[in-house]
CSV table of C-alpha atoms and ligand atoms in Angstrom, one decimal:
chain,number,residue,atom,x,y,z
A,1081,MET,CA,0.0,0.0,0.0
A,1082,ALA,CA,1.2,3.5,-0.8
A,1083,GLU,CA,2.6,5.5,2.1
A,1084,LYS,CA,0.1,7.9,3.6
A,1085,VAL,CA,0.5,11.5,2.3
A,1086,ARG,CA,1.8,13.8,5.0
A,1087,VAL,CA,2.5,17.4,4.3
A,1088,ARG,CA,3.3,20.4,6.4
A,1089,PHE,CA,3.2,24.1,6.5
A,1090,ALA,CA,6.3,25.4,8.3
A,1091,PRO,CA,6.2,29.1,8.9
A,1092,SER,CA,8.8,31.1,10.8
A,1093,PRO,CA,7.3,33.5,13.3
A,1094,THR,CA,9.1,36.4,11.8
A,1095,GLY,CA,6.0,38.5,11.1
A,1096,TYR,CA,2.4,38.3,10.0
A,1097,LEU,CA,1.1,35.6,7.7
A,1098,HIS,CA,1.1,37.2,4.2
A,1099,VAL,CA,-0.8,35.9,1.2
A,1100,GLY,CA,2.3,34.0,-0.2
A,1101,GLY,CA,2.6,32.0,3.0
A,1102,ALA,CA,-1.2,31.5,3.2
A,1103,ARG,CA,-1.2,30.2,-0.4
A,1104,SER,CA,1.5,27.6,0.5
A,1105,ALA,CA,-0.5,26.5,3.5
A,1106,LEU,CA,-3.6,26.2,1.4
A,1107,PHE,CA,-1.9,24.1,-1.3
A,1108,ASN,CA,-0.6,21.8,1.4
A,1109,TYR,CA,-4.0,21.6,2.9
A,1110,LEU,CA,-5.8,20.8,-0.4
A,1111,PHE,CA,-3.1,18.3,-1.4
A,1112,ALA,CA,-3.5,16.5,2.0
A,1113,ARG,CA,-7.3,16.5,1.8
A,1114,HIS,CA,-7.3,15.4,-1.8
A,1115,ASN,CA,-5.1,12.4,-1.0
A,1116,GLY,CA,-6.7,11.5,2.3
A,1117,GLY,CA,-3.5,12.5,4.0
A,1118,GLU,CA,-2.5,14.7,6.9
A,1119,PHE,CA,-1.7,18.3,7.1
A,1120,LEU,CA,0.8,19.3,9.7
A,1121,LEU,CA,1.7,22.7,11.1
A,1122,ARG,CA,5.3,23.2,12.4
A,1123,ILE,CA,6.7,26.4,13.7
A,1124,GLU,CA,10.3,27.0,12.6
A,1125,ASP,CA,11.5,29.4,15.2
A,1126,THR,CA,15.2,28.6,15.5
A,1127,ASP,CA,16.4,32.0,14.2
A,1128,ARG,CA,16.0,33.9,17.4
A,1129,SER,CA,17.2,37.1,15.9
A,1130,ARG,CA,14.2,37.3,13.6
A,1131,PHE,CA,11.6,36.3,16.1
A,1132,VAL,CA,8.7,38.8,16.2
A,1133,GLU,CA,6.5,39.0,19.3
A,1134,GLY,CA,2.9,38.2,18.6
A,1135,ALA,CA,3.6,36.7,15.2
A,1136,LEU,CA,2.7,33.2,16.3
A,1137,THR,CA,-0.7,34.1,17.5
A,1138,GLU,CA,-1.3,36.0,14.3
A,1139,ILE,CA,-0.3,32.9,12.3
A,1140,TYR,CA,-2.6,30.7,14.2
A,1141,ASP,CA,-5.5,33.1,14.0
A,1142,SER,CA,-5.0,33.6,10.2
A,1143,LEU,CA,-4.9,29.9,9.5
A,1144,ARG,CA,-8.0,29.3,11.6
A,1145,TRP,CA,-9.8,32.2,10.0
A,1146,LEU,CA,-9.1,30.8,6.6
A,1147,GLY,CA,-10.3,27.4,7.7
A,1148,LEU,CA,-6.9,25.8,7.3
A,1149,ASP,CA,-7.1,23.6,10.4
A,1150,TRP,CA,-4.1,21.4,11.0
A,1151,ASP,CA,-4.4,17.7,11.8
A,1152,GLU,CA,-1.2,17.7,13.7
A,1153,GLY,CA,0.8,20.6,15.2
A,1154,PRO,CA,0.8,23.0,18.1
A,1155,GLY,CA,-2.1,22.0,20.3
A,1156,LYS,CA,-2.8,18.8,18.4
A,1157,ASP,CA,-0.3,16.1,19.1
A,1158,GLY,CA,-0.1,13.3,16.6
A,1159,GLY,CA,2.8,11.5,18.1
A,1160,CYS,CA,5.6,13.5,16.4
A,1161,GLY,CA,5.7,16.5,18.7
A,1162,PRO,CA,6.7,18.9,19.9
A,1163,TYR,CA,5.9,20.9,16.7
A,1164,VAL,CA,7.8,24.0,17.7
A,1165,GLN,CA,11.4,23.7,16.8
A,1166,SER,CA,12.8,25.7,19.7
A,1167,GLU,CA,11.4,22.8,21.9
A,1168,ARG,CA,13.3,20.2,19.9
A,1169,LEU,CA,16.9,21.5,20.1
A,1170,HIS,CA,18.3,18.3,21.7
A,1171,ILE,CA,17.1,16.3,18.6
A,1172,TYR,CA,19.1,18.5,16.2
A,1173,LYS,CA,22.2,18.3,18.5
A,1174,ASP,CA,22.1,14.5,18.6
A,1175,LYS,CA,21.6,14.4,14.8
A,1176,ALA,CA,24.5,16.7,14.2
A,1177,ALA,CA,26.7,14.6,16.4
A,1178,GLN,CA,25.7,11.6,14.4
A,1179,LEU,CA,26.8,13.3,11.2
A,1180,ILE,CA,30.1,14.3,12.6
A,1181,GLU,CA,30.6,10.7,13.8
A,1182,SER,CA,29.8,9.3,10.3
A,1183,GLY,CA,32.2,11.8,8.7
A,1184,HIS,CA,29.5,13.8,6.9
A,1185,ALA,CA,29.8,16.9,8.9
A,1186,TYR,CA,32.6,18.7,10.7
A,1187,ARG,CA,33.3,21.3,13.3
A,1188,CYS,CA,34.4,24.7,11.9
A,1189,PHE,CA,36.3,27.0,14.1
A,1190,CYS,CA,36.7,29.9,11.7
A,1191,THR,CA,36.0,33.3,13.2
A,1192,SER,CA,33.7,35.7,11.6
A,1193,GLU,CA,36.7,38.0,10.9
A,1194,ARG,CA,38.4,35.2,9.0
A,1195,LEU,CA,35.3,34.5,7.0
A,1196,ALA,CA,34.9,38.2,6.2
A,1197,GLY,CA,38.6,38.2,5.0
A,1198,VAL,CA,38.1,35.2,2.8
A,1199,ARG,CA,35.0,36.8,1.3
A,1200,ALA,CA,36.8,40.1,0.6
A,1201,GLU,CA,39.6,38.2,-1.2
A,1202,GLN,CA,37.1,36.2,-3.3
A,1203,GLU,CA,35.3,39.4,-4.2
A,1204,LYS,CA,38.5,41.1,-5.2
A,1205,ALA,CA,39.4,38.1,-7.4
A,1206,GLY,CA,36.0,38.4,-8.9
A,1207,GLY,CA,35.1,34.7,-8.5
A,1208,ALA,CA,32.4,32.9,-6.6
A,1209,THR,CA,32.2,33.6,-2.9
A,1210,GLY,CA,31.7,31.1,-0.1
A,1211,TYR,CA,33.4,29.2,2.7
A,1212,ASP,CA,36.8,27.9,1.6
A,1213,ARG,CA,36.3,24.7,3.6
A,1214,ARG,CA,39.4,25.3,5.6
A,1215,CYS,CA,38.2,23.3,8.7
A,1216,ARG,CA,37.0,20.4,6.6
A,1217,ASP,CA,40.1,18.3,7.1
A,1218,LEU,CA,41.4,19.4,10.5
A,1219,SER,CA,43.4,16.7,12.2
A,1220,PRO,CA,42.0,15.3,15.5
A,1221,GLU,CA,44.8,17.1,17.3
A,1222,GLU,CA,43.9,20.5,15.9
A,1223,ILE,CA,40.2,19.9,16.8
A,1224,GLU,CA,41.3,18.9,20.3
A,1225,ARG,CA,43.4,22.0,20.7
A,1226,ASN,CA,40.6,24.3,19.5
A,1227,HIS,CA,38.2,22.6,22.0
A,1228,LYS,CA,40.8,23.1,24.8
A,1229,ASP,CA,41.1,26.8,23.9
A,1230,GLY,CA,37.3,27.1,24.1
A,1231,ALA,CA,37.1,28.3,20.5
A,1232,PRO,CA,33.5,28.6,19.5
A,1233,HIS,CA,32.5,26.5,16.5
A,1234,VAL,CA,29.7,25.8,14.1
A,1235,VAL,CA,29.0,22.4,12.5
A,1236,ARG,CA,29.1,22.3,8.7
A,1237,LEU,CA,27.9,19.7,6.2
A,1238,LYS,CA,30.7,18.1,4.1
A,1239,ILE,CA,29.3,18.6,0.6
A,1240,PRO,CA,30.7,15.9,-1.6
A,1241,MET,CA,32.7,17.3,-4.5
A,1242,GLY,CA,32.3,16.6,-8.2
A,1243,ARG,CA,28.7,15.5,-8.0
A,1244,THR,CA,25.6,16.3,-9.9
A,1245,VAL,CA,22.8,16.7,-7.5
A,1246,ALA,CA,19.4,16.3,-9.0
A,1247,PHE,CA,15.8,16.2,-7.8
A,1248,GLU,CA,12.5,15.8,-9.6
A,1249,ASP,CA,10.3,18.8,-8.9
A,1250,LEU,CA,6.7,17.8,-9.2
A,1251,ILE,CA,5.9,21.2,-10.8
A,1252,ARG,CA,9.1,22.0,-12.7
A,1253,GLY,CA,10.5,18.6,-13.6
A,1254,ARG,CA,14.1,17.7,-13.1
A,1255,ILE,CA,16.4,20.3,-11.5
A,1256,GLU,CA,20.2,19.8,-11.4
A,1257,TYR,CA,23.0,21.5,-9.5
A,1258,GLN,CA,26.7,20.8,-9.5
A,1259,SER,CA,27.7,20.1,-5.9
A,1260,ASP,CA,31.0,22.0,-6.3
A,1261,VAL,CA,29.1,25.3,-6.3
A,1262,LEU,CA,27.4,24.5,-3.0
A,1263,ASP,CA,28.8,25.9,0.2
A,1264,ASP,CA,29.5,23.6,3.2
A,1265,LEU,CA,26.4,24.8,4.8
A,1266,VAL,CA,26.2,25.4,8.5
A,1267,LEU,CA,24.0,23.0,10.3
A,1268,ILE,CA,24.5,24.1,13.9
A,1269,LYS,CA,25.4,27.7,14.7
A,1270,ALA,CA,27.8,28.8,17.3
A,1271,ASP,CA,25.0,29.5,19.8
A,1272,GLY,CA,24.0,25.8,19.5
A,1273,PHE,CA,20.8,26.5,17.6
A,1274,PRO,CA,20.3,24.6,14.3
A,1275,THR,CA,20.0,26.5,11.1
A,1276,TYR,CA,16.8,26.4,9.1
A,1277,HIS,CA,18.3,23.7,6.8
A,1278,MET,CA,19.2,21.3,9.6
A,1279,ALA,CA,16.0,21.6,11.6
A,1280,ASN,CA,13.8,21.5,8.5
A,1281,ILE,CA,15.3,18.3,7.2
A,1282,VAL,CA,15.5,16.5,10.6
A,1283,ASP,CA,11.9,17.4,11.3
A,1284,ASP,CA,10.6,16.5,7.8
A,1285,HIS,CA,12.2,13.1,8.3
A,1286,GLU,CA,11.1,12.6,11.9
A,1287,MET,CA,7.5,13.8,11.1
A,1288,ARG,CA,7.4,11.4,8.2
A,1289,ILE,CA,6.7,14.2,5.6
A,1290,THR,CA,6.1,12.7,2.2
A,1291,HIS,CA,5.8,15.8,0.1
A,1292,VAL,CA,7.3,19.3,0.6
A,1293,LEU,CA,5.2,22.0,-1.1
A,1294,ARG,CA,6.7,25.4,-0.6
A,1295,GLY,CA,7.5,28.7,-2.3
A,1296,ASP,CA,10.0,28.7,-5.1
A,1297,GLU,CA,12.4,30.9,-3.1
A,1298,TRP,CA,13.5,27.6,-1.6
A,1299,ILE,CA,14.6,25.9,-4.8
A,1300,ALA,CA,18.2,26.8,-4.4
A,1301,SER,CA,18.2,25.3,-0.9
A,1302,THR,CA,16.8,22.0,-2.1
A,1303,PRO,CA,20.0,20.4,-3.6
A,1304,ARG,CA,21.6,21.1,-0.2
A,1305,HIS,CA,18.7,19.4,1.5
A,1306,VAL,CA,19.0,16.4,-0.9
A,1307,LEU,CA,22.6,16.0,0.1
A,1308,LEU,CA,21.7,16.3,3.8
A,1309,TYR,CA,19.2,13.5,3.5
A,1310,GLU,CA,21.8,11.5,1.7
A,1311,ALA,CA,24.3,12.1,4.5
A,1312,PHE,CA,21.8,10.9,7.0
A,1313,GLY,CA,21.0,7.9,4.8
A,1314,TRP,CA,17.3,8.9,4.7
A,1315,ASP,CA,15.0,9.0,1.7
A,1316,ALA,CA,14.1,12.6,0.7
A,1317,PRO,CA,10.4,13.5,0.4
A,1318,ALA,CA,9.1,14.6,-3.0
A,1319,PHE,CA,9.4,18.4,-3.7
A,1320,ALA,CA,7.1,20.8,-5.4
A,1321,HIS,CA,8.1,24.5,-5.5
A,1322,LEU,CA,5.1,26.8,-5.9
A,1323,PRO,CA,5.2,29.7,-8.4
A,1324,VAL,CA,6.0,33.1,-7.2
A,1325,ILE,CA,3.2,35.6,-6.7
A,1326,LEU,CA,3.7,39.0,-8.3
A,1327,SER,CA,2.0,42.3,-7.4
A,1328,PRO,CA,-0.8,43.7,-9.6
A,1329,ASP,CA,1.8,45.7,-11.7
A,1330,GLY,CA,3.9,42.6,-12.2
A,1331,GLY,CA,6.6,43.5,-9.7
A,1332,LYS,CA,7.7,41.9,-6.5
A,1333,LEU,CA,5.0,41.7,-3.9
A,1334,SER,CA,5.6,44.2,-1.1
A,1335,LYS,CA,3.6,45.4,1.8
A,1336,ARG,CA,2.5,48.4,-0.3
A,1337,LYS,CA,1.7,46.4,-3.4
A,1338,GLY,CA,-0.6,43.6,-2.3
A,1339,ALA,CA,1.6,41.6,0.1
A,1340,ALA,CA,-1.0,42.3,2.7
A,1341,SER,CA,-1.3,40.0,5.7
A,1342,VAL,CA,-4.3,37.7,5.9
A,1343,MET,CA,-5.6,39.7,8.8
A,1344,ASP,CA,-5.3,42.9,6.6
A,1345,TYR,CA,-7.7,41.2,4.2
A,1346,LYS,CA,-10.0,40.4,7.0
A,1347,ARG,CA,-10.0,44.0,8.2
A,1348,GLY,CA,-10.4,45.1,4.6
A,1349,GLY,CA,-13.8,43.5,4.4
A,1350,PHE,CA,-13.0,40.2,2.7
A,1351,LEU,CA,-14.7,36.9,3.6
A,1352,PRO,CA,-12.5,33.9,4.4
A,1353,GLU,CA,-14.1,31.7,1.8
A,1354,ALA,CA,-13.5,34.2,-0.9
A,1355,LEU,CA,-9.8,34.7,0.0
A,1356,PHE,CA,-9.5,30.9,0.2
A,1357,ASN,CA,-10.9,30.4,-3.3
A,1358,PHE,CA,-8.9,33.3,-4.7
A,1359,LEU,CA,-5.6,32.1,-3.2
A,1360,ALA,CA,-6.2,28.5,-4.5
A,1361,LEU,CA,-6.2,29.9,-8.0
A,1362,LEU,CA,-2.9,31.6,-7.6
A,1363,GLY,CA,-0.9,29.1,-9.7
A,1364,TRP,CA,-3.5,26.4,-9.8
A,1365,ALA,CA,-5.8,26.1,-12.8
A,1366,PRO,CA,-8.5,23.6,-12.1
A,1367,GLY,CA,-9.4,23.3,-15.8
A,1368,GLY,CA,-12.3,24.6,-17.9
A,1369,ASP,CA,-13.1,28.1,-16.8
A,1370,ARG,CA,-13.9,27.1,-13.3
A,1371,GLU,CA,-13.2,29.9,-10.8
A,1372,LYS,CA,-15.7,30.0,-8.0
A,1373,MET,CA,-15.6,26.7,-6.2
A,1374,SER,CA,-16.5,25.4,-2.8
A,1375,VAL,CA,-13.7,24.0,-0.5
A,1376,GLN,CA,-15.1,20.6,-1.2
A,1377,GLU,CA,-14.9,21.1,-5.0
A,1378,MET,CA,-11.4,22.4,-4.7
A,1379,ILE,CA,-10.3,19.4,-2.6
A,1380,GLU,CA,-11.8,17.0,-5.1
A,1381,ALA,CA,-10.2,18.8,-8.1
A,1382,PHE,CA,-6.8,19.7,-6.7
A,1383,SER,CA,-3.7,18.3,-8.4
A,1384,LEU,CA,-0.1,19.4,-8.6
A,1385,GLU,CA,-0.2,18.6,-12.4
A,1386,GLN,CA,-2.3,21.7,-12.9
A,1387,VAL,CA,0.0,23.9,-11.0
A,1388,SER,CA,2.0,26.1,-13.3
A,1389,PRO,CA,5.6,27.0,-12.7
A,1390,LYS,CA,4.9,30.4,-14.1
A,1391,ALA,CA,4.5,33.4,-11.8
A,1392,SER,CA,0.9,34.3,-11.0
A,1393,VAL,CA,-0.3,37.9,-10.5
A,1394,LEU,CA,-2.3,38.9,-7.5
A,1395,ASP,CA,-5.3,40.6,-9.2
A,1396,GLU,CA,-7.1,42.5,-6.5
A,1397,LYS,CA,-10.0,43.3,-8.8
A,1398,LYS,CA,-10.6,39.6,-9.2
A,1399,LEU,CA,-10.5,39.1,-5.5
A,1400,GLU,CA,-13.1,41.9,-5.1
A,1401,TRP,CA,-15.3,40.3,-7.7
A,1402,MET,CA,-15.1,37.0,-6.0
A,1403,ASN,CA,-15.7,38.4,-2.6
A,1404,GLY,CA,-18.8,40.1,-4.0
A,1405,THR,CA,-20.2,36.8,-5.3
A,1406,TYR,CA,-19.6,35.2,-1.9
A,1407,MET,CA,-21.2,38.1,-0.1
A,1408,ALA,CA,-24.3,37.9,-2.2
A,1409,GLU,CA,-24.6,34.2,-1.3
A,1410,ARG,CA,-24.1,34.6,2.4
A,1411,PRO,CA,-27.2,34.6,4.6
A,1412,SER,CA,-27.5,38.1,5.9
A,1413,GLU,CA,-27.6,36.9,9.5
A,1414,SER,CA,-24.0,35.6,9.1
A,1415,LEU,CA,-22.8,39.0,7.9
A,1416,ALA,CA,-24.6,40.9,10.6
A,1417,GLY,CA,-21.9,40.6,13.3
A,1418,ASP,CA,-19.2,42.1,11.2
A,1419,VAL,CA,-21.4,44.7,9.6
A,1420,THR,CA,-22.9,46.0,12.8
A,1421,ALA,CA,-19.4,46.3,14.3
A,1422,LEU,CA,-18.5,48.5,11.3
A,1423,TRP,CA,-21.7,50.5,11.7
A,1424,LYS,CA,-20.9,51.1,15.3
A,1425,GLU,CA,-17.5,52.5,14.4
A,1426,ARG,CA,-19.3,54.9,12.1
A,1427,GLY,CA,-21.8,55.9,14.8
A,1428,TYR,CA,-24.8,53.9,13.4
A,1429,GLU,CA,-27.1,51.8,15.6
A,1430,ALA,CA,-29.3,49.1,14.1
A,1431,GLY,CA,-31.6,46.6,15.7
A,1432,ASP,CA,-31.4,43.0,14.5
A,1433,ASP,CA,-34.3,43.2,12.1
A,1434,TYR,CA,-33.3,46.5,10.6
A,1435,ALA,CA,-29.7,45.3,10.2
A,1436,ILE,CA,-30.9,42.2,8.3
A,1437,LYS,CA,-33.1,44.3,6.0
A,1438,VAL,CA,-30.3,46.7,5.1
A,1439,ILE,CA,-27.8,43.9,4.6
A,1440,ASP,CA,-30.3,42.0,2.4
A,1441,LEU,CA,-30.5,45.0,0.1
A,1442,LEU,CA,-26.8,45.9,0.0
A,1443,LYS,CA,-24.9,42.6,0.1
A,1444,VAL,CA,-25.7,41.8,-3.5
A,1445,ARG,CA,-24.1,45.0,-4.7
A,1446,SER,CA,-21.1,45.2,-2.4
A,1447,ARG,CA,-17.6,43.8,-3.1
A,1448,ARG,CA,-16.4,44.1,0.5
A,1449,VAL,CA,-18.1,44.0,3.9
A,1450,THR,CA,-16.5,47.4,4.5
A,1451,GLU,CA,-18.0,48.7,1.2
A,1452,LEU,CA,-21.4,47.6,2.4
A,1453,ALA,CA,-20.9,49.6,5.6
A,1454,ASP,CA,-19.5,52.6,3.7
A,1455,THR,CA,-22.5,52.8,1.3
A,1456,SER,CA,-25.2,52.4,3.9
A,1457,SER,CA,-25.3,55.8,5.6
A,1458,TYR,CA,-28.7,56.8,4.2
A,1459,PHE,CA,-30.3,53.9,6.0
A,1460,PHE,CA,-29.3,55.7,9.2
A,1461,VAL,CA,-29.0,59.4,8.6
A,1462,ASP,CA,-30.5,62.0,6.1
A,1463,PRO,CA,-28.2,62.7,3.2
A,1464,ALA,CA,-25.9,65.6,4.2
A,1465,GLU,CA,-25.3,66.4,0.5
A,1466,TYR,CA,-26.2,65.2,-2.9
A,1467,GLU,CA,-23.9,63.7,-5.6
A,1468,GLU,CA,-22.9,66.7,-7.7
A,1469,LYS,CA,-23.2,65.1,-11.1
A,1470,ALA,CA,-26.6,63.6,-10.3
A,1471,VAL,CA,-27.8,66.9,-9.1
A,1472,LYS,CA,-27.2,68.5,-12.5
A,1473,LYS,CA,-29.0,65.6,-14.2
A,1474,HIS,CA,-31.9,65.0,-11.9
A,1475,PHE,CA,-32.6,68.1,-9.8
A,1476,ASN,CA,-34.3,70.8,-11.7
A,1477,ALA,CA,-37.5,72.8,-11.5
A,1478,ASP,CA,-39.5,70.1,-13.3
A,1479,ALA,CA,-38.1,67.4,-11.0
A,1480,ALA,CA,-39.1,69.5,-8.0
A,1481,GLY,CA,-42.7,69.7,-9.3
A,1482,ARG,CA,-42.8,65.9,-9.9
A,1483,LEU,CA,-41.4,65.3,-6.4
A,1484,ALA,CA,-44.1,67.5,-4.9
A,1485,LEU,CA,-46.8,65.6,-6.7
A,1486,ILE,CA,-45.5,62.1,-5.9
A,1487,SER,CA,-45.1,63.2,-2.3
A,1488,LYS,CA,-48.8,63.7,-2.0
A,1489,GLU,CA,-49.4,60.2,-3.3
A,1490,ILE,CA,-46.9,58.7,-1.0
A,1491,GLU,CA,-48.7,60.2,2.0
A,1492,GLY,CA,-51.8,58.2,1.1
A,1493,ILE,CA,-50.0,54.8,1.3
A,1494,ASP,CA,-51.1,53.1,4.5
A,1495,ASP,CA,-49.3,49.9,4.2
A,1496,PHE,CA,-45.8,51.1,3.2
A,1497,THR,CA,-44.6,48.0,1.3
A,1498,HIS,CA,-42.4,48.1,-1.8
A,1499,ALA,CA,-45.3,46.6,-3.9
A,1500,ASN,CA,-47.7,49.3,-2.8
A,1501,ILE,CA,-45.1,52.1,-3.4
A,1502,GLU,CA,-44.4,50.7,-6.8
A,1503,ALA,CA,-48.1,50.6,-7.7
A,1504,VAL,CA,-48.4,54.3,-6.7
A,1505,TYR,CA,-45.4,55.3,-8.8
A,1506,ARG,CA,-46.7,53.3,-11.8
A,1507,GLY,CA,-50.2,54.8,-11.5
A,1508,TRP,CA,-48.9,58.3,-11.2
A,1509,SER,CA,-46.6,58.0,-14.2
A,1510,GLU,CA,-49.5,56.7,-16.3
A,1511,ARG,CA,-51.8,59.5,-15.3
A,1512,GLN,CA,-49.2,62.1,-15.8
A,1513,GLN,CA,-48.1,60.5,-19.1
A,1514,LEU,CA,-44.5,60.8,-17.9
A,1515,SER,CA,-41.9,58.0,-17.8
A,1516,ILE,CA,-41.6,56.4,-14.4
A,1517,SER,CA,-37.8,57.1,-14.4
A,1518,SER,CA,-38.5,60.8,-14.5
A,1519,VAL,CA,-39.6,60.5,-11.0
A,1520,ILE,CA,-37.6,57.5,-9.8
A,1521,HIS,CA,-34.2,59.2,-10.3
A,1522,PRO,CA,-35.0,62.4,-8.4
A,1523,THR,CA,-36.6,60.4,-5.6
A,1524,ARG,CA,-33.6,58.2,-5.3
A,1525,LEU,CA,-31.3,61.2,-5.1
A,1526,ALA,CA,-33.5,62.9,-2.6
A,1527,ILE,CA,-33.6,59.9,-0.3
A,1528,SER,CA,-30.1,58.6,-0.5
A,1529,GLY,CA,-28.0,61.5,-1.8
A,1530,VAL,CA,-26.5,59.2,-4.5
A,1531,SER,CA,-27.5,58.0,-7.9
A,1532,ALA,CA,-26.9,54.2,-7.4
A,1533,GLY,CA,-28.2,51.8,-4.9
A,1534,PRO,CA,-30.6,48.9,-4.4
A,1535,GLY,CA,-34.1,48.9,-5.8
A,1536,LEU,CA,-35.7,52.2,-5.0
A,1537,PHE,CA,-39.0,50.8,-3.7
A,1538,GLU,CA,-37.4,48.2,-1.4
A,1539,MET,CA,-35.1,50.9,-0.1
A,1540,MET,CA,-38.1,53.2,0.6
A,1541,GLU,CA,-39.9,50.5,2.4
A,1542,VAL,CA,-36.9,49.9,4.7
A,1543,ILE,CA,-36.3,53.6,5.4
A,1544,GLY,CA,-39.9,54.2,6.2
A,1545,LYS,CA,-42.6,56.6,5.0
A,1546,GLU,CA,-42.0,59.3,7.5
A,1547,LYS,CA,-38.3,59.7,6.7
A,1548,VAL,CA,-38.9,59.3,3.0
A,1549,LEU,CA,-41.4,62.2,3.0
A,1550,LYS,CA,-39.1,64.4,5.1
A,1551,ARG,CA,-36.2,63.8,2.7
A,1552,ILE,CA,-38.2,64.5,-0.4
A,1553,SER,CA,-39.4,67.8,1.1
A,1554,ALA,CA,-35.8,68.7,2.0
A,1555,ALA,CA,-34.8,68.0,-1.6
A,1556,ILE,CA,-37.5,70.2,-3.0
A,1557,LYS,CA,-36.2,73.0,-0.8
A,1558,PHE,CA,-32.7,72.3,-1.9
A,1559,ILE,CA,-33.7,72.6,-5.6
A,1560,GLY,CA,-35.6,75.8,-4.9
A,1561,ASN,CA,-32.5,77.4,-3.6
B,2911,LIG,N1,10.4,28.1,7.7
B,2911,LIG,C1,10.5,28.3,6.3
B,2911,LIG,C2,9.7,29.5,5.9
B,2911,LIG,O1,9.5,30.3,6.7
B,2911,LIG,C3,9.9,27.0,5.7
B,2911,LIG,C4,10.3,26.7,4.3
B,2911,LIG,C5,10.0,25.3,3.9
B,2911,LIG,O2,8.8,25.1,3.8
B,2911,LIG,O3,10.8,24.5,3.9
B,2911,LIG,O4,9.2,29.7,4.8
């Protein structure tokens, strides 16, 4: 029987979870679910200098908000824990000792001054830079002497010379490197902490990871990892390097250009299911022109064969479109919590029923939850001003006359439902032999201050007769001035 698929997302708590990281997590998740495997979360926090307070909580919150629950990881022991690397230091030490013992790694006592000197020489000569492997063949006596002197040391991997190192990338095909160009990479630093490479490989092995799916910035590390697996005598997992994500203008993603954190998207009014769907399509083409898909559909369809090695562009317009379609589908009750919180910030209070009615009308025409909140002011307060362009078009003496007439009719509606309001408008326009739009546009502008919005009669019903009449009369005065 084939080995059970086990994949992991292995973030470093060096900052917030940005869309690139979230996309990696999401592909791992889809791959695991598609193959009936397991999705692990491992925290790679051995680089203490880059640790950011609060980053871990934000990573957990972001993953949970997106629905990327891990099967094994912090808080969910599956027998391979702990899942936080700083709690596993003894394991890496033991493994390094094992490699020194077997002759695949060595202690390097070179000082940082010496390394800087070597580098400067290499740069002057114009050749490649890198460690000159001076400590690779120290005699046992030299090592002993260094130890006695208390010289600090790192542990380096002895990269075999003259080899072609190859691996089969599941997205890019075969990738080859010449081992001679690879540095004898550091496995254990002078402070006793493992490097990313060491901890990553040891843990992927110990946690029985079968497939490594990660961003393509790690490709150059992979031949080193392959050699490290070999040194240990372990089978390497399969590798798949995910395509880079570019900013909307085609450049590198940066905080300013779309590299927002997952939580920024949440604050920006996006729904988790929309961001999930959108991120899944960054690099993956499910075939046909399928775009909007449920998580279940994505799980069923996901395959690395349809992941392109080509860069994908983060198209925020598409994300907004997608978010709008998800908003329209959401029961208004499930949006009410977020929306009322935004209203509160803007000083608007709404009871439950009223909130649902407003959301019902606006969710189908909003691309973000924040946009819904931003465009809903007229459900709470009288328009403070009228859209200038629309005033020119719809507010003139004739319009004022029409508004005055329709006002009279509105007064007579007892049961203020949209159907009754509509009937009144239709009857009036027939009798006047005027198009219905000649009175609809001015009414809308009078009531909302803007020229676009939900169906006028529905909107009038929700706002209520009294306010509607008051606003129409204010508009007539405004036109008169
Ligand atoms: N800790 C690495 C990162 O922050 C993980 C890379 C990998 O998946 O191997 O991206």
